[in-house]
Structure formats: C-alpha cells, structure tokens
PDB file of C-alpha atoms in Angstrom:
ATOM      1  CA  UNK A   1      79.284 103.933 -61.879  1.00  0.00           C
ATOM      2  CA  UNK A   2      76.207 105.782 -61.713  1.00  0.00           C
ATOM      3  CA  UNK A   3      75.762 108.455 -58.541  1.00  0.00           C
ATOM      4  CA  UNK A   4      72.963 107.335 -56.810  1.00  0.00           C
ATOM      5  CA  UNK A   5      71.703 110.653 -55.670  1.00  0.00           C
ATOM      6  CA  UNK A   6      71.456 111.789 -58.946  1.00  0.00           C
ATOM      7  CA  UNK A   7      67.981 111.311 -60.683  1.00  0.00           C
ATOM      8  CA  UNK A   8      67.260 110.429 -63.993  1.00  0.00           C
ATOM      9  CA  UNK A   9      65.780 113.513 -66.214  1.00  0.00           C
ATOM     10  CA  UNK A  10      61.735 112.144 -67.187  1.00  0.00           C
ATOM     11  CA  UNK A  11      58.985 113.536 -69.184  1.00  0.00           C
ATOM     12  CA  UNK A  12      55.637 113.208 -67.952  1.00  0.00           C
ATOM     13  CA  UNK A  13      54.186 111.737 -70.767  1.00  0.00           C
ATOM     14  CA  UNK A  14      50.811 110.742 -69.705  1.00  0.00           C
ATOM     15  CA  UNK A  15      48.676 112.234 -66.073  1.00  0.00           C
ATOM     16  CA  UNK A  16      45.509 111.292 -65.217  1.00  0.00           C
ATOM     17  CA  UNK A  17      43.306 111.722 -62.107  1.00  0.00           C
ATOM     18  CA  UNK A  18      42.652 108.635 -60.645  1.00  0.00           C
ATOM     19  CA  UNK A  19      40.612 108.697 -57.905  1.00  0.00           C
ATOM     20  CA  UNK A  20      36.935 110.779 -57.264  1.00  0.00           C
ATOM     21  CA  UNK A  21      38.069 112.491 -54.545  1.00  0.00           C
ATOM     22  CA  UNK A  22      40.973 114.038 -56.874  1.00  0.00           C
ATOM     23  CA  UNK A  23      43.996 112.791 -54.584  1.00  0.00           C
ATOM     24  CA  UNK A  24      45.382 110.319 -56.388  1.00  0.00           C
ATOM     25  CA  UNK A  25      47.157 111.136 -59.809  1.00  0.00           C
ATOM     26  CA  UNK A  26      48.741 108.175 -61.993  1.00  0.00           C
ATOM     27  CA  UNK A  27      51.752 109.495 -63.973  1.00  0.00           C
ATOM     28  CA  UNK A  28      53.187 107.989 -67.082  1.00  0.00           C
ATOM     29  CA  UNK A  29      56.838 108.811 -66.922  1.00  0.00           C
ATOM     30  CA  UNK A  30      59.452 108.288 -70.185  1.00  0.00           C
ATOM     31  CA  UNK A  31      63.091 108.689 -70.075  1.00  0.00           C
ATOM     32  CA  UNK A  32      64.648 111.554 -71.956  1.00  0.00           C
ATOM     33  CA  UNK A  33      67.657 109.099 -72.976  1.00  0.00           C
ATOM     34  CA  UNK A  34      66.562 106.263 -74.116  1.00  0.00           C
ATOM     35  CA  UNK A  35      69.214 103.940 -73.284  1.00  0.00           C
ATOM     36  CA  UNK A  36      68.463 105.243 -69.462  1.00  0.00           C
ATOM     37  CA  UNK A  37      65.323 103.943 -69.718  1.00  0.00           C
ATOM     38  CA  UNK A  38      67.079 100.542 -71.100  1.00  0.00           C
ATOM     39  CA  UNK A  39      69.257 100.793 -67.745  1.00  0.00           C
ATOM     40  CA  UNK A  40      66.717 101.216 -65.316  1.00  0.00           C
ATOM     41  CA  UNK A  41      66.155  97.654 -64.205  1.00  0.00           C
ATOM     42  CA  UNK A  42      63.279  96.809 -61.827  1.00  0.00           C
ATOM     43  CA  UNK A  43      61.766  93.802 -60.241  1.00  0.00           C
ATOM     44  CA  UNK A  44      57.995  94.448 -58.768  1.00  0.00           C
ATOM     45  CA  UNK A  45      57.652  95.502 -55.451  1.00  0.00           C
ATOM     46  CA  UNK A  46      60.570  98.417 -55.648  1.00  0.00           C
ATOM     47  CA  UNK A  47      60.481 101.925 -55.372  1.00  0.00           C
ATOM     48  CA  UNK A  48      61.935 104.985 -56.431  1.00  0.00           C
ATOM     49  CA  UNK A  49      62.455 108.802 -55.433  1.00  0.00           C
ATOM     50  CA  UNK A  50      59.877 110.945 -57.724  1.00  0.00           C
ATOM     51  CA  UNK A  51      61.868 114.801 -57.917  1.00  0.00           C
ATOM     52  CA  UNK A  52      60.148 117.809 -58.691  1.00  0.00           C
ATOM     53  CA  UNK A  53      63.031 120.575 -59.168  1.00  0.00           C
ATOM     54  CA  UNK A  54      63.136 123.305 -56.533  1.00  0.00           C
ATOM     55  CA  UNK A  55      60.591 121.299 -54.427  1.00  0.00           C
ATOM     56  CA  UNK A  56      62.764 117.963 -53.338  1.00  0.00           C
ATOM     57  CA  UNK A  57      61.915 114.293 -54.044  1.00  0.00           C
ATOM     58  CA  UNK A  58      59.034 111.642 -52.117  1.00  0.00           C
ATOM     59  CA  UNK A  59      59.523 107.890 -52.354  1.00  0.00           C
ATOM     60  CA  UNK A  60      56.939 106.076 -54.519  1.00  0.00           C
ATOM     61  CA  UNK A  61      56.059 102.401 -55.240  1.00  0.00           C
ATOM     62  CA  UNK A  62      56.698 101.777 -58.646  1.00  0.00           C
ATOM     63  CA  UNK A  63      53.112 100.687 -60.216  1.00  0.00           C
ATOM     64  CA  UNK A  64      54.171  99.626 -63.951  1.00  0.00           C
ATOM     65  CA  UNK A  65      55.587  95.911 -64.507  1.00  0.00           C
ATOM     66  CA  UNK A  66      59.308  95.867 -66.343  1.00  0.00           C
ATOM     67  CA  UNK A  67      57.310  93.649 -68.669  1.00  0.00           C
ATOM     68  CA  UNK A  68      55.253  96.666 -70.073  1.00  0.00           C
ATOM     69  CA  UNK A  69      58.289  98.323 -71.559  1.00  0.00           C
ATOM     70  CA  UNK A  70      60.880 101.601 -70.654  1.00  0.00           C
ATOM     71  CA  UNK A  71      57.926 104.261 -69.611  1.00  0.00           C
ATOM     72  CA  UNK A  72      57.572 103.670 -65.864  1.00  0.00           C
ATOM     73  CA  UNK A  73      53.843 104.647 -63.847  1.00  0.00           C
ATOM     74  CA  UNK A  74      53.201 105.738 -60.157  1.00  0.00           C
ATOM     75  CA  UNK A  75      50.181 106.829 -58.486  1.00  0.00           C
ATOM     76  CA  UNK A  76      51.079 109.850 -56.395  1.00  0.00           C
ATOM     77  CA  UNK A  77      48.670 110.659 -53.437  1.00  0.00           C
ATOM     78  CA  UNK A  78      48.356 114.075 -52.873  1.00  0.00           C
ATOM     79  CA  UNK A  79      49.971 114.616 -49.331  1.00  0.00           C
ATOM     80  CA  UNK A  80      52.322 117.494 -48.879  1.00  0.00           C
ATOM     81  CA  UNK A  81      54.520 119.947 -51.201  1.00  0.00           C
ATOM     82  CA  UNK A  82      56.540 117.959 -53.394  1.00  0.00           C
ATOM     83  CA  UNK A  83      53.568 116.075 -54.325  1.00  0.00           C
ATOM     84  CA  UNK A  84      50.871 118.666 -54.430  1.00  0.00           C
ATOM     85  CA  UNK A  85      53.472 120.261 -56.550  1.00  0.00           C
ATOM     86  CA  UNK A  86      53.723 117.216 -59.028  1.00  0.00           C
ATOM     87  CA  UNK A  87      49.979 117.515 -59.071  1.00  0.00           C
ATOM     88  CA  UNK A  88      49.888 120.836 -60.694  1.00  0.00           C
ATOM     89  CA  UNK A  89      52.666 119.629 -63.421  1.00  0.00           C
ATOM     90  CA  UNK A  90      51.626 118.601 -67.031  1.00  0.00           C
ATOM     91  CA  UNK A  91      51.927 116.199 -69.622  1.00  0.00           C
ATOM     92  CA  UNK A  92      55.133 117.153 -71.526  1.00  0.00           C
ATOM     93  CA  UNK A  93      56.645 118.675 -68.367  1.00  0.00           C
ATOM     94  CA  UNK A  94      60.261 117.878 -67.026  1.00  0.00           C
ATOM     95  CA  UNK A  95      61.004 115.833 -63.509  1.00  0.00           C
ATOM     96  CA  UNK A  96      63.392 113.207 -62.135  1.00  0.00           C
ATOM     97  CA  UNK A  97      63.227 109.607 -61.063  1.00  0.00           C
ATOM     98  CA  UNK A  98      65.708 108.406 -59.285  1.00  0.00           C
ATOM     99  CA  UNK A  99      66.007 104.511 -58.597  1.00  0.00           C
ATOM    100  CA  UNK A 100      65.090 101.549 -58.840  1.00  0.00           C
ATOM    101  CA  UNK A 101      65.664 101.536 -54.698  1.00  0.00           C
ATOM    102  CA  UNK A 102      64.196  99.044 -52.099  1.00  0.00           C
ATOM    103  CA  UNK A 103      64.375  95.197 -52.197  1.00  0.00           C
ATOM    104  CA  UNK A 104      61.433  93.592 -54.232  1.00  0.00           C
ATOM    105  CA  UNK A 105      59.023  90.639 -54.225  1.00  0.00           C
ATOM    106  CA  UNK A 106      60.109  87.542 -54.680  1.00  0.00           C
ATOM    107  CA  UNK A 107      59.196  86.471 -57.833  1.00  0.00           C
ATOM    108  CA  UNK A 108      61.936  83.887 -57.881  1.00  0.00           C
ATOM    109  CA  UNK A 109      60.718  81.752 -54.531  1.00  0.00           C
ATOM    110  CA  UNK A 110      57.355  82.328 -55.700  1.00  0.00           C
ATOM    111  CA  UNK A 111      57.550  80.214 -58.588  1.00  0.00           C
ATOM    112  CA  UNK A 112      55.711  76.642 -58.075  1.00  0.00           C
ATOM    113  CA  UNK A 113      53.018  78.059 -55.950  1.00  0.00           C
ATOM    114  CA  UNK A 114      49.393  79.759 -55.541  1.00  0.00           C
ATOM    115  CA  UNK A 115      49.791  82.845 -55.123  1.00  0.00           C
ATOM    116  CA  UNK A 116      47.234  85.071 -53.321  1.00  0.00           C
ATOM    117  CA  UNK A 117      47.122  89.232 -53.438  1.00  0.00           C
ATOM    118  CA  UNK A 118      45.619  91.298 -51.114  1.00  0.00           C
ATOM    119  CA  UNK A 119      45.293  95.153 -51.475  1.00  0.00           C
ATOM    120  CA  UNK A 120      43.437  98.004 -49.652  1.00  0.00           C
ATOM    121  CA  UNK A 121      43.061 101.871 -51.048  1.00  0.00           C
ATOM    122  CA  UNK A 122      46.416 103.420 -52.488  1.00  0.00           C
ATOM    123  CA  UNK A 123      48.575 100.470 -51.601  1.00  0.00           C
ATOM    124  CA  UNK A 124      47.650  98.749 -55.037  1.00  0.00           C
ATOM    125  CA  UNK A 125      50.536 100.191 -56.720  1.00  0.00           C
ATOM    126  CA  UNK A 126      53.098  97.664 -56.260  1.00  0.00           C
ATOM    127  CA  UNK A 127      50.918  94.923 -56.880  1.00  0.00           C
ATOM    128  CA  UNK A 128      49.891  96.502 -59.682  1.00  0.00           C
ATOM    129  CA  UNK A 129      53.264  95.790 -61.124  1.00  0.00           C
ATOM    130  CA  UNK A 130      53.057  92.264 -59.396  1.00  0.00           C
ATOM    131  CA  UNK A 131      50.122  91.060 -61.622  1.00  0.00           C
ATOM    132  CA  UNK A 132      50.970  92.411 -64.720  1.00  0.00           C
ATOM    133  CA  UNK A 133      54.321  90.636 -64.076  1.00  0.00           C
ATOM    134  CA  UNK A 134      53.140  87.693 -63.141  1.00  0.00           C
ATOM    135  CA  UNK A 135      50.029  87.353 -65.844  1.00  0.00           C
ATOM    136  CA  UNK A 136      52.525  87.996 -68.677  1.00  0.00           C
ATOM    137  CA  UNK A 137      52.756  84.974 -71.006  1.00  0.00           C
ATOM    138  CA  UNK A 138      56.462  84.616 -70.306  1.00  0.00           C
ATOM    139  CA  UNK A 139      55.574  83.801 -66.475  1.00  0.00           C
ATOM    140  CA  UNK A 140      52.110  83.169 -65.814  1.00  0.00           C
ATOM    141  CA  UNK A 141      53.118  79.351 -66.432  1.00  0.00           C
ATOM    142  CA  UNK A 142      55.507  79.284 -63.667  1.00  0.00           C
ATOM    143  CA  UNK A 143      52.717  79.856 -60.815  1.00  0.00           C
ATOM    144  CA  UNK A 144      49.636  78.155 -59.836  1.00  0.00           C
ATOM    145  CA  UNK A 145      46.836  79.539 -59.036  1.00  0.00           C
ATOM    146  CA  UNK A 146      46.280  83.639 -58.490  1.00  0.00           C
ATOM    147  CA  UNK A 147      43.293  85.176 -56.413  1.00  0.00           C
ATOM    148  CA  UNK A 148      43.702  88.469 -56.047  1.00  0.00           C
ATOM    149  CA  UNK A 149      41.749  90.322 -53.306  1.00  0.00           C
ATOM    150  CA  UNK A 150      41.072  94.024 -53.543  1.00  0.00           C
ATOM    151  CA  UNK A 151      39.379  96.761 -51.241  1.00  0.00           C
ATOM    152  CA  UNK A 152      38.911 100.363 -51.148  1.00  0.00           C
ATOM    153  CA  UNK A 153      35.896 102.419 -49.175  1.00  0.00           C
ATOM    154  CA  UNK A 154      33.994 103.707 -52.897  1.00  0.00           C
ATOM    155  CA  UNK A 155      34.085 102.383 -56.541  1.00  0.00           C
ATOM    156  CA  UNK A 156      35.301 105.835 -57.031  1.00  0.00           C
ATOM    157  CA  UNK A 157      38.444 105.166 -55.520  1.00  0.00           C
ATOM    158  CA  UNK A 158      39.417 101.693 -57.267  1.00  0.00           C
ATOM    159  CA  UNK A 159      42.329 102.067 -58.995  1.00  0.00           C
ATOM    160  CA  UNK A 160      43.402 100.592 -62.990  1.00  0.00           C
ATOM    161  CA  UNK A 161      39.948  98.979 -63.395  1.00  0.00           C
ATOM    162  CA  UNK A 162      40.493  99.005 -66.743  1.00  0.00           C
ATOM    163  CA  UNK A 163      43.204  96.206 -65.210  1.00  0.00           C
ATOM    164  CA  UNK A 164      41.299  94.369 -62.820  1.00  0.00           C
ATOM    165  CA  UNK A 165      38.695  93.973 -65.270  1.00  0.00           C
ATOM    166  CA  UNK A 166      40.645  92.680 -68.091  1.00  0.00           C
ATOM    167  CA  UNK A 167      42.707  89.908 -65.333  1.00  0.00           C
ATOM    168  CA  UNK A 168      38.761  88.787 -64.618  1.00  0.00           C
ATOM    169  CA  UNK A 169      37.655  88.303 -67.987  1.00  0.00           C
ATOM    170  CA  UNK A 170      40.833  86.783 -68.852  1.00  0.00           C
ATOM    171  CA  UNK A 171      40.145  83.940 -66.135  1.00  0.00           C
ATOM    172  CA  UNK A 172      44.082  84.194 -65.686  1.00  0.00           C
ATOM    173  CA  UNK A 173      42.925  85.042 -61.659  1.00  0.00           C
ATOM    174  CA  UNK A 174      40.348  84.751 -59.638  1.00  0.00           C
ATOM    175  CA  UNK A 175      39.699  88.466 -59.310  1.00  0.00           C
ATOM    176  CA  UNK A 176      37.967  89.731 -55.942  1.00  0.00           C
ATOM    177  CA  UNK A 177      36.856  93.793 -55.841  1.00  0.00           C
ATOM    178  CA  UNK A 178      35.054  95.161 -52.785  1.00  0.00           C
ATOM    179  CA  UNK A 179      33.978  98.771 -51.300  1.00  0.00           C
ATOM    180  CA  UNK A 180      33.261  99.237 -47.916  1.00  0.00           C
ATOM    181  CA  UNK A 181      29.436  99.743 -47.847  1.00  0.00           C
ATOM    182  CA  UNK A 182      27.004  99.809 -51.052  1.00  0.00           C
ATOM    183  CA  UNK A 183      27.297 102.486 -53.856  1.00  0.00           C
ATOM    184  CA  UNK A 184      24.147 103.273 -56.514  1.00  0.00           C
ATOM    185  CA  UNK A 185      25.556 101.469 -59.604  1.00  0.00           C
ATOM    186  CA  UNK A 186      28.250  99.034 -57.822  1.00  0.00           C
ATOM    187  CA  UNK A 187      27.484  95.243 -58.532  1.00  0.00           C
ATOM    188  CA  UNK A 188      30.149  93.867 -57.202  1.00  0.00           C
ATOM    189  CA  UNK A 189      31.540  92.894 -53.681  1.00  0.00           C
ATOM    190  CA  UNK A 190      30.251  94.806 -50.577  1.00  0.00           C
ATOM    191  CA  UNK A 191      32.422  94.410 -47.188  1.00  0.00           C
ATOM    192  CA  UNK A 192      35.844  95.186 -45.921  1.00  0.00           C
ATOM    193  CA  UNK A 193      38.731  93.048 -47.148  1.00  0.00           C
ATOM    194  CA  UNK A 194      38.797  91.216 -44.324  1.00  0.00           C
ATOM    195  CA  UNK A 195      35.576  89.970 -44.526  1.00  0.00           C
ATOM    196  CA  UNK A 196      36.107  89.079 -48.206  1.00  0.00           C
ATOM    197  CA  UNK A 197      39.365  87.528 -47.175  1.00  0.00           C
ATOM    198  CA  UNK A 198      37.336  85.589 -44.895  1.00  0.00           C
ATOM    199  CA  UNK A 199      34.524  84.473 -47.828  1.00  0.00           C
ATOM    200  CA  UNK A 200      37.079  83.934 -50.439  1.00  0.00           C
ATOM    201  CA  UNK A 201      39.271  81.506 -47.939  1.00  0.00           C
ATOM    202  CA  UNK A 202      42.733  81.272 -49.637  1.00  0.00           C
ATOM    203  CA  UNK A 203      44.359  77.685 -48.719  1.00  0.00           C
ATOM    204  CA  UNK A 204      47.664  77.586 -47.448  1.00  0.00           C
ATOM    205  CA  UNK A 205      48.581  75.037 -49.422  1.00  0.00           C
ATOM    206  CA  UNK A 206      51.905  75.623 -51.417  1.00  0.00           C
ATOM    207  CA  UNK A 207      51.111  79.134 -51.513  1.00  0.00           C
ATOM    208  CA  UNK A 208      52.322  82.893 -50.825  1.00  0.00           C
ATOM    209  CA  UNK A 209      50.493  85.536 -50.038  1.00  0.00           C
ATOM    210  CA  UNK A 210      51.944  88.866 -50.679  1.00  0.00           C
ATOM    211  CA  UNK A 211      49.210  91.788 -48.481  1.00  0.00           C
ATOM    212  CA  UNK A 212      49.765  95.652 -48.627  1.00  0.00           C
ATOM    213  CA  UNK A 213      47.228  97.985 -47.696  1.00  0.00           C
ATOM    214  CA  UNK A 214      46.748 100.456 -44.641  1.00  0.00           C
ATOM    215  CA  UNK A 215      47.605  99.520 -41.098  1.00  0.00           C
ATOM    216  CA  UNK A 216      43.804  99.000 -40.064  1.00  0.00           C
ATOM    217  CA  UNK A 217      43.132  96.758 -43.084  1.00  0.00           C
ATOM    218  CA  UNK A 218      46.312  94.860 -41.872  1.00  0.00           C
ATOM    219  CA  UNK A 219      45.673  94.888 -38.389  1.00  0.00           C
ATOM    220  CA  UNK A 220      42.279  92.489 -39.251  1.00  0.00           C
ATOM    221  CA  UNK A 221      43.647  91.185 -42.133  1.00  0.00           C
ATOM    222  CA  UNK A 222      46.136  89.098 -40.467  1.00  0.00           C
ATOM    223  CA  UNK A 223      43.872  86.905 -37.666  1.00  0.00           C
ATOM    224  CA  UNK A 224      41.785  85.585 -41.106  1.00  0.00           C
ATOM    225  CA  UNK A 225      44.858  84.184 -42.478  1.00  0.00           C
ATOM    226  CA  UNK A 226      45.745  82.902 -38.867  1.00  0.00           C
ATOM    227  CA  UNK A 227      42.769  81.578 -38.508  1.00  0.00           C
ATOM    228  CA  UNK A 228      43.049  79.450 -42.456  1.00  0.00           C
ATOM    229  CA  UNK A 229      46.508  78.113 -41.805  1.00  0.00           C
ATOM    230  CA  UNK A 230      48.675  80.318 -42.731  1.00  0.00           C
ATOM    231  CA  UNK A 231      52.445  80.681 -41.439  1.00  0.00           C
ATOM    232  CA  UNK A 232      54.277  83.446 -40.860  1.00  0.00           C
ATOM    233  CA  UNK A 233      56.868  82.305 -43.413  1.00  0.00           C
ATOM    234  CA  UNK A 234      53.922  82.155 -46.316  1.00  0.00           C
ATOM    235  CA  UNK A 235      52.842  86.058 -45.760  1.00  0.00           C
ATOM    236  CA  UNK A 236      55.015  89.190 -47.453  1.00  0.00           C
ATOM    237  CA  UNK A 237      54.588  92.751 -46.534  1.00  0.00           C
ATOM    238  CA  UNK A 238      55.837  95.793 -47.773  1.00  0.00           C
ATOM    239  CA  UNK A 239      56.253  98.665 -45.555  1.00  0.00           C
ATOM    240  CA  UNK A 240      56.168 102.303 -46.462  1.00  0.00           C
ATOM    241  CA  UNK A 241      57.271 104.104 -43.219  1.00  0.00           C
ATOM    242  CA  UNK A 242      59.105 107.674 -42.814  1.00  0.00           C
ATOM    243  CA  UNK A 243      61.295 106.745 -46.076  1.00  0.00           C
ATOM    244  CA  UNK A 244      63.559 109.710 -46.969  1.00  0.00           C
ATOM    245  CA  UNK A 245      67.213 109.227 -48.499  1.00  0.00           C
ATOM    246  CA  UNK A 246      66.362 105.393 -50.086  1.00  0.00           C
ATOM    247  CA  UNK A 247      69.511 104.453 -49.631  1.00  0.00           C
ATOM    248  CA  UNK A 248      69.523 103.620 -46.043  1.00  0.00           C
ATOM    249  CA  UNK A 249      71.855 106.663 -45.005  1.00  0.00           C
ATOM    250  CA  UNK A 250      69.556 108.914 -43.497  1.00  0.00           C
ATOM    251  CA  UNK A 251      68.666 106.882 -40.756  1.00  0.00           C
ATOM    252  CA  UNK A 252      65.136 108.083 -40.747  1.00  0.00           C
ATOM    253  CA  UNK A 253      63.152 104.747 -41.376  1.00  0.00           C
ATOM    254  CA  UNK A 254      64.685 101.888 -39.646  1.00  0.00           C
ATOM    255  CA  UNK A 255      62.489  99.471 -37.970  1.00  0.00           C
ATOM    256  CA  UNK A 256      65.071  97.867 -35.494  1.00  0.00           C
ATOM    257  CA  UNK A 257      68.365  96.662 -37.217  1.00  0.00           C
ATOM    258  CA  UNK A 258      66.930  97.222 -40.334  1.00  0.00           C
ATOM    259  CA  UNK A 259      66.368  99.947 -43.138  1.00  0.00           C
ATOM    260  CA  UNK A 260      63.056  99.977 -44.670  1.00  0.00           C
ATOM    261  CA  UNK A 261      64.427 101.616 -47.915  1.00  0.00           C
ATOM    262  CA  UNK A 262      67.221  98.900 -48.236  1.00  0.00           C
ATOM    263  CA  UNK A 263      66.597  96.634 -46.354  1.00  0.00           C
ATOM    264  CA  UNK A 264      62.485  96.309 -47.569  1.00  0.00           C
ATOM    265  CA  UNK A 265      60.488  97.518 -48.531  1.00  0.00           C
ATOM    266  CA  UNK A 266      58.880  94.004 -48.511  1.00  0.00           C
ATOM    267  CA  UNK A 267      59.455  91.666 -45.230  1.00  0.00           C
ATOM    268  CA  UNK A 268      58.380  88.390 -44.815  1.00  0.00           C
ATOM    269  CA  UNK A 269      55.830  88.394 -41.828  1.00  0.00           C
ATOM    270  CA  UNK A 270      58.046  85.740 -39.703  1.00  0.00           C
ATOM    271  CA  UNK A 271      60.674  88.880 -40.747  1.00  0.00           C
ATOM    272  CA  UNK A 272      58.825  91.471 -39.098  1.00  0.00           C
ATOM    273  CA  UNK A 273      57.688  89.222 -36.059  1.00  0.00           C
ATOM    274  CA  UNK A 274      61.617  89.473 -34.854  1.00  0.00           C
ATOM    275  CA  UNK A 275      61.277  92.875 -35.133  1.00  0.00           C
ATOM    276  CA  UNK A 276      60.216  96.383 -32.857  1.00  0.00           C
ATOM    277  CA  UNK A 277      56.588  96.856 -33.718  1.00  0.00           C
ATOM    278  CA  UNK A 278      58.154 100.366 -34.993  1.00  0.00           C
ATOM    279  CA  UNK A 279      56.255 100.275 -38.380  1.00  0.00           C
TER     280      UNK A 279
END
C-alpha cells in the first residue's frame, strides 16, 4: 500500500500564464512512471497536494477531467512561497503531486438531471474538470440539460476560454460568461454572477446545482436560488478553507465535526446548514 505522504515524482510538461494580471499559472503535469499516472484515479471535484522540493506542498483543485488522459492540470494562484516558487519553475522541471485527496462531486446522483454550474474568478478549476467530464461522449447522455454560469471582474481574467468557447459552439450547454463592468472589446455578458444567475433563472426542476466561487459571490449567490426554488438538498459546494495535511490529521481545517480535506471538499448546502458557519 502506497504511503500517503509520499508524492508522486511529475514533470511539468506544459506552463502557461493564465490570467492578465500574471497570478494565475495553469500547469500541465505528467508522471515520470507511467503506470503512476495509470494509478492515479480521480473523480472531478478532488484535490491534491502540489510539492515543490525544499519549499513544502499547497493543496490544489485538480482542473483536468480523468477523461482527458494520465497528464493532470491545476491553476496555481500566486499566493505565498511554495507557490510563488512553482511560478518561477519551468517546463521540463521536476515536482511532486501527491493525491487524489478530498471527496468529489457526485457524478453518480447527478445522473438523470439538469445540471446547472456556477463559477466566480479562480474557483473554475474544479468545474473545469466537471464539464469536460460530463460533456464527454461516454456521459453527456446520462444528464439533462447543462447551463453553466461563469463570472470573473475582466475578460483578462477568464480562465480556458479556449473551453468555454468550444462547450458554446458545441450547443452541448447553455454557456453563460460575464465580467463585472464593461471592457473595450468584450461582447459578451456584463454584471456580477448573481445578477446573471438572476437573468438566466435555472429551474429547480430535477436538477443540481453544483456553485464554487469566492465567499462574496456566494454570499449573493445563494438568496437568487432561494428565491427560484431551490432546496438546500439540490445545491453542492466545495470549500477550500485552511487545508494543510489532506488527510484530515492535522486538524487545521475542520468546520465542526468535519474535515474539509476528507471529509469535502464538496458539501451539500443542507450539509453545511448543520454546520458552524466556520468556513
């Protein structure tokens, strides 16, 4: 059995800036051993421990889908040492991964029903890996209809629009992108994803709605979809608070009872109303 404290050696194969403002950097990881790569079995909506050596390790939602292959892809914001550090690595250059950790979406329950998205900023990542998953031809069957609902303050700091893009064209979803106020060039949605959660009006109906994004956009996020229907039961979250160790030994990000690294990341909103408001 595998020690789960010990990472997985990676090659940065591919690193890109993502963002304008130079914070965000998407990584393209591979695995030195192949058959690692084969082992490292994920379901969208987990996370993993990105390790620079001599620097430590940061916990980041994993961005690629299982269904794109072995090569994994986070977005790493630019926040403290161990990240700042990964910043200044290059393609070809050595780290570890060390994972998959967290609980995940579920896919599984999902199946049957509309399924809405709604993202702010960095918080894309995991859902990310949620459409591609659920767009692939061996699922996209299995679900109803997708609208997928995404926000950040510039068109500079969209991320994968080469993604986004394609899912519109596609007509697979009914693809929503907004900045916060108008940009020279930007033809698309103008307004806070509230607002456009508001406009768009998901129905309730035999549906899920899976919503990550900063606390503010959650904060007003959460009276639209009161305010359409929806129950508790029908929303999923996924936390990111004060994870360290990922394996729920640490102690350092428990909300309540319950570990956000083992327990969650992703909570059902009924979850989370039995819980402290520690997150």
């Amino acid at each position: 059995m595998r020690n789960t404290y010990v990472p997985y050696p990676v090659r940065i194969k591919k690193a890109e800036v993502a963002t304008e403002d130079k914070q965000l950097k998407t990584f393209l990881l591979e695995f030195i051993n192949e058959q690692e790569g084969e082992d490292f079995n994920y379901i969208p909506g987990q996370f993993a421990e990105l390790s620079v050596s001599g620097y430590g390790e940061i916990p980041i939602g994993i961005a690629s889908s299982p269904t794109e292959g072995n090569d994994l892809l986070f977005t790493v914001n630019k926040v403290g040492s161990v990240s700042t550090q990964l910043h200044n690595m290059n393609e070809g250059d050595i780290m570890g991964v060390r994972g998959p950790l967290g609980n995940s979406y579920p896919l599984k329950e999902m199946e049957g029903k509309n399924i809405v998205i709604v993202a702010g900023g960095f918080a894309v990542t995991t859902l990310r890996s949620t459409m591609i998953w659920l767009l692939d031809p061996a699922n996209r069957s299995k679900y109803g209809d997708i609208t997928f609902i995404y926000g950040a303050r510039t068109p500079g700091l969209l991320l994968y629009e080469d993604e986004w893009r394609s899912w519109r064209e596609s007509g697979q979803a009914n693809v929503n992108i907004t900045i916060d106020r108008e940009a020279e060039g930007w033809d698309g949605l103008v307004g806070f994803v509230p607002t456009v959660c508001e406009e768009v009006a998901p129905k309730p109906d035999d549906a899920v709605a899976l919503i990550c994004g900063p606390p503010v956009m959650i904060r007003f996020t959460q009276p639209v979809f009161d305010k359409l229907g929806w129950q508790p039961e029908q929303i999923v979250m996924s936390l990111e608070n004060r994870m360290k160790c990922g394996i729920g030994i640490c102690g350092r990000c428990n909300v309540g009872p319950e570990y956000v690294c083992k327990d969650g990341p992703v909570f059902t909103k009924a979850h989370l109303d039995q819980l402290p408001k520690e997150y």
